[in-house]
Amino acid sequence: MTVTAPSTRAARWPTVRPWLGTAARLGLAAVWLIAGGAKVGDLAASGRAVNAYQVMPYDAATVIGAALPFVELALGVLLLIGLATRLAAGISAALLVIFITGIASAWSRGLAIDCGCFGSGGQLAVGRAPSYLPEILRDLGFLALAGFLLIWPRTPFSVDGWLAGDAPVEGEDE
C-alpha cells in the first residue's frame, strides 16, 4: 500500500485561505463604504432611487432610502476592522440578494432606472439605456465575497481574531 502526499494545491489552501478572506473582507468593506458614502450626503436622492424601483409606497421607499446609506457605512466599518465579520457578511449577503432581485425586477418590468448603488440613482433621462446585466453581475461578485466570509470569517488583522486571542488556525471550525 502506497501513501501519497496531499496535492500541493490542497496543502496550500489553509495558508492562502485567511489571506483570501482578508482580501474579501477589505474589498466588501470598500464597496459598502463607497456606496454609503456616495449616498449619505443626499438622503432625499437615496429615497428617490429606492422609490424608482416601484415596489413599495413612496413613504416607505424614502425611509428605506434614508436609512440605507447608514446601514452600508456600518457594514463597511465592521468589515474594515473585522468585527462581527460573519454577521456583517450575512447582512451583506441578504442586502445583495435584495439588490439583485430589485434590479432584475426593474429589468423584467421594463423600467429605465439607474440602480442608485453608488450614487443618487432614479429614473434615467430619455435616450439613456439602463445597464442591468453588468449591475447584476457586479452584485453577484460582491455576493460571492460575502459568501466566502460567511464560511470563513476569521482573517488576519481583524478585531475578531484579536478578541479570540489567536490567529486563524489551519482547519479551524468557525
PDB file of C-alpha atoms in Angstrom:
ATOM      1  CA  MET A   1       0.000   0.000   0.000  1.00  0.00           C
ATOM      2  CA  THR A   2       1.418   3.352  -1.074  1.00  0.00           C
ATOM      3  CA  VAL A   3       0.625   6.551   0.805  1.00  0.00           C
ATOM      4  CA  THR A   4       0.746   9.722  -1.266  1.00  0.00           C
ATOM      5  CA  ALA A   5       1.205  13.246  -0.058  1.00  0.00           C
ATOM      6  CA  PRO A   6      -1.701  15.626  -0.465  1.00  0.00           C
ATOM      7  CA  SER A   7      -1.665  17.678  -3.603  1.00  0.00           C
ATOM      8  CA  THR A   8       0.281  20.906  -3.449  1.00  0.00           C
ATOM      9  CA  ARG A   9      -2.867  22.924  -4.067  1.00  0.00           C
ATOM     10  CA  ALA A  10      -4.737  21.264  -1.203  1.00  0.00           C
ATOM     11  CA  ALA A  11      -1.752  21.715   1.093  1.00  0.00           C
ATOM     12  CA  ARG A  12      -1.584  25.446   0.319  1.00  0.00           C
ATOM     13  CA  TRP A  13      -5.280  26.161   0.907  1.00  0.00           C
ATOM     14  CA  PRO A  14      -5.011  26.547   4.722  1.00  0.00           C
ATOM     15  CA  THR A  15      -2.217  29.080   4.210  1.00  0.00           C
ATOM     16  CA  VAL A  16      -3.889  31.012   1.392  1.00  0.00           C
ATOM     17  CA  ARG A  17      -7.482  30.973   2.706  1.00  0.00           C
ATOM     18  CA  PRO A  18      -7.023  33.534   5.517  1.00  0.00           C
ATOM     19  CA  TRP A  19      -5.393  35.986   3.097  1.00  0.00           C
ATOM     20  CA  LEU A  20      -8.157  35.497   0.537  1.00  0.00           C
ATOM     21  CA  GLY A  21     -10.580  36.153   3.381  1.00  0.00           C
ATOM     22  CA  THR A  22      -8.746  39.346   4.262  1.00  0.00           C
ATOM     23  CA  ALA A  23      -8.956  40.496   0.646  1.00  0.00           C
ATOM     24  CA  ALA A  24     -12.677  39.603   0.537  1.00  0.00           C
ATOM     25  CA  ARG A  25     -13.326  41.396   3.837  1.00  0.00           C
ATOM     26  CA  LEU A  26     -11.487  44.557   2.832  1.00  0.00           C
ATOM     27  CA  GLY A  27     -12.942  44.514  -0.693  1.00  0.00           C
ATOM     28  CA  LEU A  28     -16.501  44.210   0.579  1.00  0.00           C
ATOM     29  CA  ALA A  29     -15.778  46.886   3.212  1.00  0.00           C
ATOM     30  CA  ALA A  30     -14.641  49.238   0.445  1.00  0.00           C
ATOM     31  CA  VAL A  31     -17.817  48.549  -1.543  1.00  0.00           C
ATOM     32  CA  TRP A  32     -20.073  49.416   1.409  1.00  0.00           C
ATOM     33  CA  LEU A  33     -18.045  52.463   2.451  1.00  0.00           C
ATOM     34  CA  ILE A  34     -18.044  53.868  -1.094  1.00  0.00           C
ATOM     35  CA  ALA A  35     -21.744  53.089  -1.652  1.00  0.00           C
ATOM     36  CA  GLY A  36     -22.861  54.522   1.684  1.00  0.00           C
ATOM     37  CA  GLY A  37     -20.519  57.491   1.441  1.00  0.00           C
ATOM     38  CA  ALA A  38     -21.843  58.383  -2.005  1.00  0.00           C
ATOM     39  CA  LYS A  39     -25.425  58.488  -0.704  1.00  0.00           C
ATOM     40  CA  VAL A  40     -25.151  59.841   2.826  1.00  0.00           C
ATOM     41  CA  GLY A  41     -24.825  63.448   1.648  1.00  0.00           C
ATOM     42  CA  ASP A  42     -28.199  63.418  -0.116  1.00  0.00           C
ATOM     43  CA  LEU A  43     -30.650  61.168   1.706  1.00  0.00           C
ATOM     44  CA  ALA A  44     -33.603  62.505  -0.291  1.00  0.00           C
ATOM     45  CA  ALA A  45     -31.938  61.367  -3.533  1.00  0.00           C
ATOM     46  CA  SER A  46     -31.296  57.968  -1.974  1.00  0.00           C
ATOM     47  CA  GLY A  47     -35.001  57.748  -1.137  1.00  0.00           C
ATOM     48  CA  ARG A  48     -35.924  58.702  -4.700  1.00  0.00           C
ATOM     49  CA  ALA A  49     -33.601  55.978  -6.007  1.00  0.00           C
ATOM     50  CA  VAL A  50     -35.351  53.352  -3.871  1.00  0.00           C
ATOM     51  CA  ASN A  51     -38.749  54.708  -4.964  1.00  0.00           C
ATOM     52  CA  ALA A  52     -37.743  54.388  -8.644  1.00  0.00           C
ATOM     53  CA  TYR A  53     -37.978  50.588  -8.287  1.00  0.00           C
ATOM     54  CA  GLN A  54     -41.747  50.967  -7.758  1.00  0.00           C
ATOM     55  CA  VAL A  55     -42.051  48.089  -5.302  1.00  0.00           C
ATOM     56  CA  MET A  56     -43.283  49.911  -2.180  1.00  0.00           C
ATOM     57  CA  PRO A  57     -45.168  53.043  -1.176  1.00  0.00           C
ATOM     58  CA  TYR A  58     -43.307  56.343  -1.554  1.00  0.00           C
ATOM     59  CA  ASP A  59     -43.100  56.977   2.201  1.00  0.00           C
ATOM     60  CA  ALA A  60     -41.577  53.537   2.872  1.00  0.00           C
ATOM     61  CA  ALA A  61     -39.120  53.979  -0.006  1.00  0.00           C
ATOM     62  CA  THR A  62     -37.929  57.339   1.315  1.00  0.00           C
ATOM     63  CA  VAL A  63     -37.402  55.956   4.836  1.00  0.00           C
ATOM     64  CA  ILE A  64     -35.504  52.933   3.500  1.00  0.00           C
ATOM     65  CA  GLY A  65     -33.524  55.147   1.163  1.00  0.00           C
ATOM     66  CA  ALA A  66     -32.563  57.446   4.029  1.00  0.00           C
ATOM     67  CA  ALA A  67     -31.537  54.546   6.292  1.00  0.00           C
ATOM     68  CA  LEU A  68     -29.676  52.520   3.670  1.00  0.00           C
ATOM     69  CA  PRO A  69     -26.503  54.654   3.494  1.00  0.00           C
ATOM     70  CA  PHE A  70     -26.043  54.338   7.259  1.00  0.00           C
ATOM     71  CA  VAL A  71     -26.503  50.556   7.119  1.00  0.00           C
ATOM     72  CA  GLU A  72     -23.949  50.386   4.296  1.00  0.00           C
ATOM     73  CA  LEU A  73     -21.475  52.553   6.219  1.00  0.00           C
ATOM     74  CA  ALA A  74     -21.920  50.443   9.371  1.00  0.00           C
ATOM     75  CA  LEU A  75     -21.311  47.231   7.403  1.00  0.00           C
ATOM     76  CA  GLY A  76     -18.255  48.827   5.817  1.00  0.00           C
ATOM     77  CA  VAL A  77     -16.763  49.793   9.171  1.00  0.00           C
ATOM     78  CA  LEU A  78     -17.468  46.371  10.718  1.00  0.00           C
ATOM     79  CA  LEU A  79     -15.841  44.617   7.782  1.00  0.00           C
ATOM     80  CA  LEU A  80     -12.933  47.051   7.650  1.00  0.00           C
ATOM     81  CA  ILE A  81     -11.968  46.385  11.251  1.00  0.00           C
ATOM     82  CA  GLY A  82     -13.041  42.748  11.142  1.00  0.00           C
ATOM     83  CA  LEU A  83     -15.606  42.866  13.944  1.00  0.00           C
ATOM     84  CA  ALA A  84     -18.659  40.579  13.808  1.00  0.00           C
ATOM     85  CA  THR A  85     -17.440  39.534  10.374  1.00  0.00           C
ATOM     86  CA  ARG A  86     -19.830  36.621   9.908  1.00  0.00           C
ATOM     87  CA  LEU A  87     -22.812  38.758  10.956  1.00  0.00           C
ATOM     88  CA  ALA A  88     -21.746  41.626   8.661  1.00  0.00           C
ATOM     89  CA  ALA A  89     -21.235  39.139   5.826  1.00  0.00           C
ATOM     90  CA  GLY A  90     -24.689  37.665   6.422  1.00  0.00           C
ATOM     91  CA  ILE A  91     -26.376  41.059   6.380  1.00  0.00           C
ATOM     92  CA  SER A  92     -24.316  41.962   3.305  1.00  0.00           C
ATOM     93  CA  ALA A  93     -25.443  38.791   1.552  1.00  0.00           C
ATOM     94  CA  ALA A  94     -29.091  39.484   2.399  1.00  0.00           C
ATOM     95  CA  LEU A  95     -28.857  43.072   1.129  1.00  0.00           C
ATOM     96  CA  LEU A  96     -27.124  41.973  -2.049  1.00  0.00           C
ATOM     97  CA  VAL A  97     -29.820  39.382  -2.746  1.00  0.00           C
ATOM     98  CA  ILE A  98     -32.426  42.135  -2.269  1.00  0.00           C
ATOM     99  CA  PHE A  99     -30.477  44.453  -4.594  1.00  0.00           C
ATOM    100  CA  ILE A 100     -30.071  41.763  -7.268  1.00  0.00           C
ATOM    101  CA  THR A 101     -33.777  40.914  -7.025  1.00  0.00           C
ATOM    102  CA  GLY A 102     -34.709  44.596  -7.272  1.00  0.00           C
ATOM    103  CA  ILE A 103     -32.533  45.163 -10.336  1.00  0.00           C
ATOM    104  CA  ALA A 104     -33.877  42.010 -12.009  1.00  0.00           C
ATOM    105  CA  SER A 105     -37.419  43.114 -11.189  1.00  0.00           C
ATOM    106  CA  ALA A 106     -36.856  46.579 -12.685  1.00  0.00           C
ATOM    107  CA  TRP A 107     -35.347  44.957 -15.773  1.00  0.00           C
ATOM    108  CA  SER A 108     -38.208  42.480 -16.204  1.00  0.00           C
ATOM    109  CA  ARG A 109     -40.808  45.249 -15.816  1.00  0.00           C
ATOM    110  CA  GLY A 110     -39.113  47.440 -18.423  1.00  0.00           C
ATOM    111  CA  LEU A 111     -38.202  50.266 -16.051  1.00  0.00           C
ATOM    112  CA  ALA A 112     -35.417  52.599 -17.170  1.00  0.00           C
ATOM    113  CA  ILE A 113     -33.640  53.436 -13.916  1.00  0.00           C
ATOM    114  CA  ASP A 114     -30.144  53.779 -12.544  1.00  0.00           C
ATOM    115  CA  CYS A 115     -29.777  51.328  -9.673  1.00  0.00           C
ATOM    116  CA  GLY A 116     -28.586  54.022  -7.260  1.00  0.00           C
ATOM    117  CA  CYS A 117     -25.962  51.649  -5.901  1.00  0.00           C
ATOM    118  CA  PHE A 118     -23.140  54.184  -5.826  1.00  0.00           C
ATOM    119  CA  GLY A 119     -24.995  57.464  -6.024  1.00  0.00           C
ATOM    120  CA  SER A 120     -28.357  59.078  -6.373  1.00  0.00           C
ATOM    121  CA  GLY A 121     -29.949  56.732  -8.939  1.00  0.00           C
ATOM    122  CA  GLY A 122     -33.545  57.094 -10.075  1.00  0.00           C
ATOM    123  CA  GLN A 123     -35.189  57.496 -13.466  1.00  0.00           C
ATOM    124  CA  LEU A 124     -32.848  57.660 -16.437  1.00  0.00           C
ATOM    125  CA  ALA A 125     -33.034  60.536 -18.878  1.00  0.00           C
ATOM    126  CA  VAL A 126     -34.818  59.859 -22.154  1.00  0.00           C
ATOM    127  CA  GLY A 127     -32.467  58.081 -24.545  1.00  0.00           C
ATOM    128  CA  ARG A 128     -30.245  56.603 -21.817  1.00  0.00           C
ATOM    129  CA  ALA A 129     -30.327  52.837 -21.542  1.00  0.00           C
ATOM    130  CA  PRO A 130     -30.078  51.020 -18.212  1.00  0.00           C
ATOM    131  CA  SER A 131     -27.162  48.653 -17.586  1.00  0.00           C
ATOM    132  CA  TYR A 132     -28.909  45.937 -15.615  1.00  0.00           C
ATOM    133  CA  LEU A 133     -26.802  42.918 -16.579  1.00  0.00           C
ATOM    134  CA  PRO A 134     -23.454  44.461 -15.525  1.00  0.00           C
ATOM    135  CA  GLU A 135     -25.069  45.651 -12.273  1.00  0.00           C
ATOM    136  CA  ILE A 136     -26.397  42.167 -11.515  1.00  0.00           C
ATOM    137  CA  LEU A 137     -23.060  40.526 -12.365  1.00  0.00           C
ATOM    138  CA  ARG A 138     -21.203  43.052 -10.186  1.00  0.00           C
ATOM    139  CA  ASP A 139     -23.536  42.378  -7.269  1.00  0.00           C
ATOM    140  CA  LEU A 140     -23.167  38.617  -7.767  1.00  0.00           C
ATOM    141  CA  GLY A 141     -19.403  39.120  -7.407  1.00  0.00           C
ATOM    142  CA  PHE A 142     -19.966  41.048  -4.168  1.00  0.00           C
ATOM    143  CA  LEU A 143     -22.320  38.268  -3.040  1.00  0.00           C
ATOM    144  CA  ALA A 144     -19.527  35.742  -3.630  1.00  0.00           C
ATOM    145  CA  LEU A 145     -17.261  37.798  -1.331  1.00  0.00           C
ATOM    146  CA  ALA A 146     -19.955  37.823   1.346  1.00  0.00           C
ATOM    147  CA  GLY A 147     -20.458  34.074   0.908  1.00  0.00           C
ATOM    148  CA  PHE A 148     -16.732  33.430   1.360  1.00  0.00           C
ATOM    149  CA  LEU A 149     -16.818  35.415   4.607  1.00  0.00           C
ATOM    150  CA  LEU A 150     -19.905  33.567   5.818  1.00  0.00           C
ATOM    151  CA  ILE A 151     -17.996  30.300   5.505  1.00  0.00           C
ATOM    152  CA  TRP A 152     -14.559  31.546   6.604  1.00  0.00           C
ATOM    153  CA  PRO A 153     -14.982  34.755   8.628  1.00  0.00           C
ATOM    154  CA  ARG A 154     -11.697  34.649  10.565  1.00  0.00           C
ATOM    155  CA  THR A 155      -8.989  36.638   8.840  1.00  0.00           C
ATOM    156  CA  PRO A 156      -5.631  38.130   9.813  1.00  0.00           C
ATOM    157  CA  PHE A 157      -5.607  41.699  11.127  1.00  0.00           C
ATOM    158  CA  SER A 158      -9.167  41.617  12.429  1.00  0.00           C
ATOM    159  CA  VAL A 159     -10.751  42.559  15.734  1.00  0.00           C
ATOM    160  CA  ASP A 160     -12.481  39.161  15.723  1.00  0.00           C
ATOM    161  CA  GLY A 161      -9.082  37.439  15.766  1.00  0.00           C
ATOM    162  CA  TRP A 162      -7.722  39.810  18.379  1.00  0.00           C
ATOM    163  CA  LEU A 163     -10.742  39.241  20.647  1.00  0.00           C
ATOM    164  CA  ALA A 164     -10.366  35.471  20.232  1.00  0.00           C
ATOM    165  CA  GLY A 165      -6.742  35.822  21.249  1.00  0.00           C
ATOM    166  CA  ASP A 166      -5.301  33.942  18.331  1.00  0.00           C
ATOM    167  CA  ALA A 167      -4.749  33.935  14.618  1.00  0.00           C
ATOM    168  CA  PRO A 168      -6.848  31.739  12.332  1.00  0.00           C
ATOM    169  CA  VAL A 169      -5.855  28.117  12.769  1.00  0.00           C
ATOM    170  CA  GLU A 170      -5.472  25.609   9.964  1.00  0.00           C
ATOM    171  CA  GLY A 171      -8.606  23.505   9.624  1.00  0.00           C
ATOM    172  CA  GLU A 172     -10.396  25.549  12.286  1.00  0.00           C
ATOM    173  CA  ASP A 173     -14.154  25.081  12.514  1.00  0.00           C
ATOM    174  CA  GLU A 174     -15.504  28.575  12.868  1.00  0.00           C
TER     175      GLU A 174
END
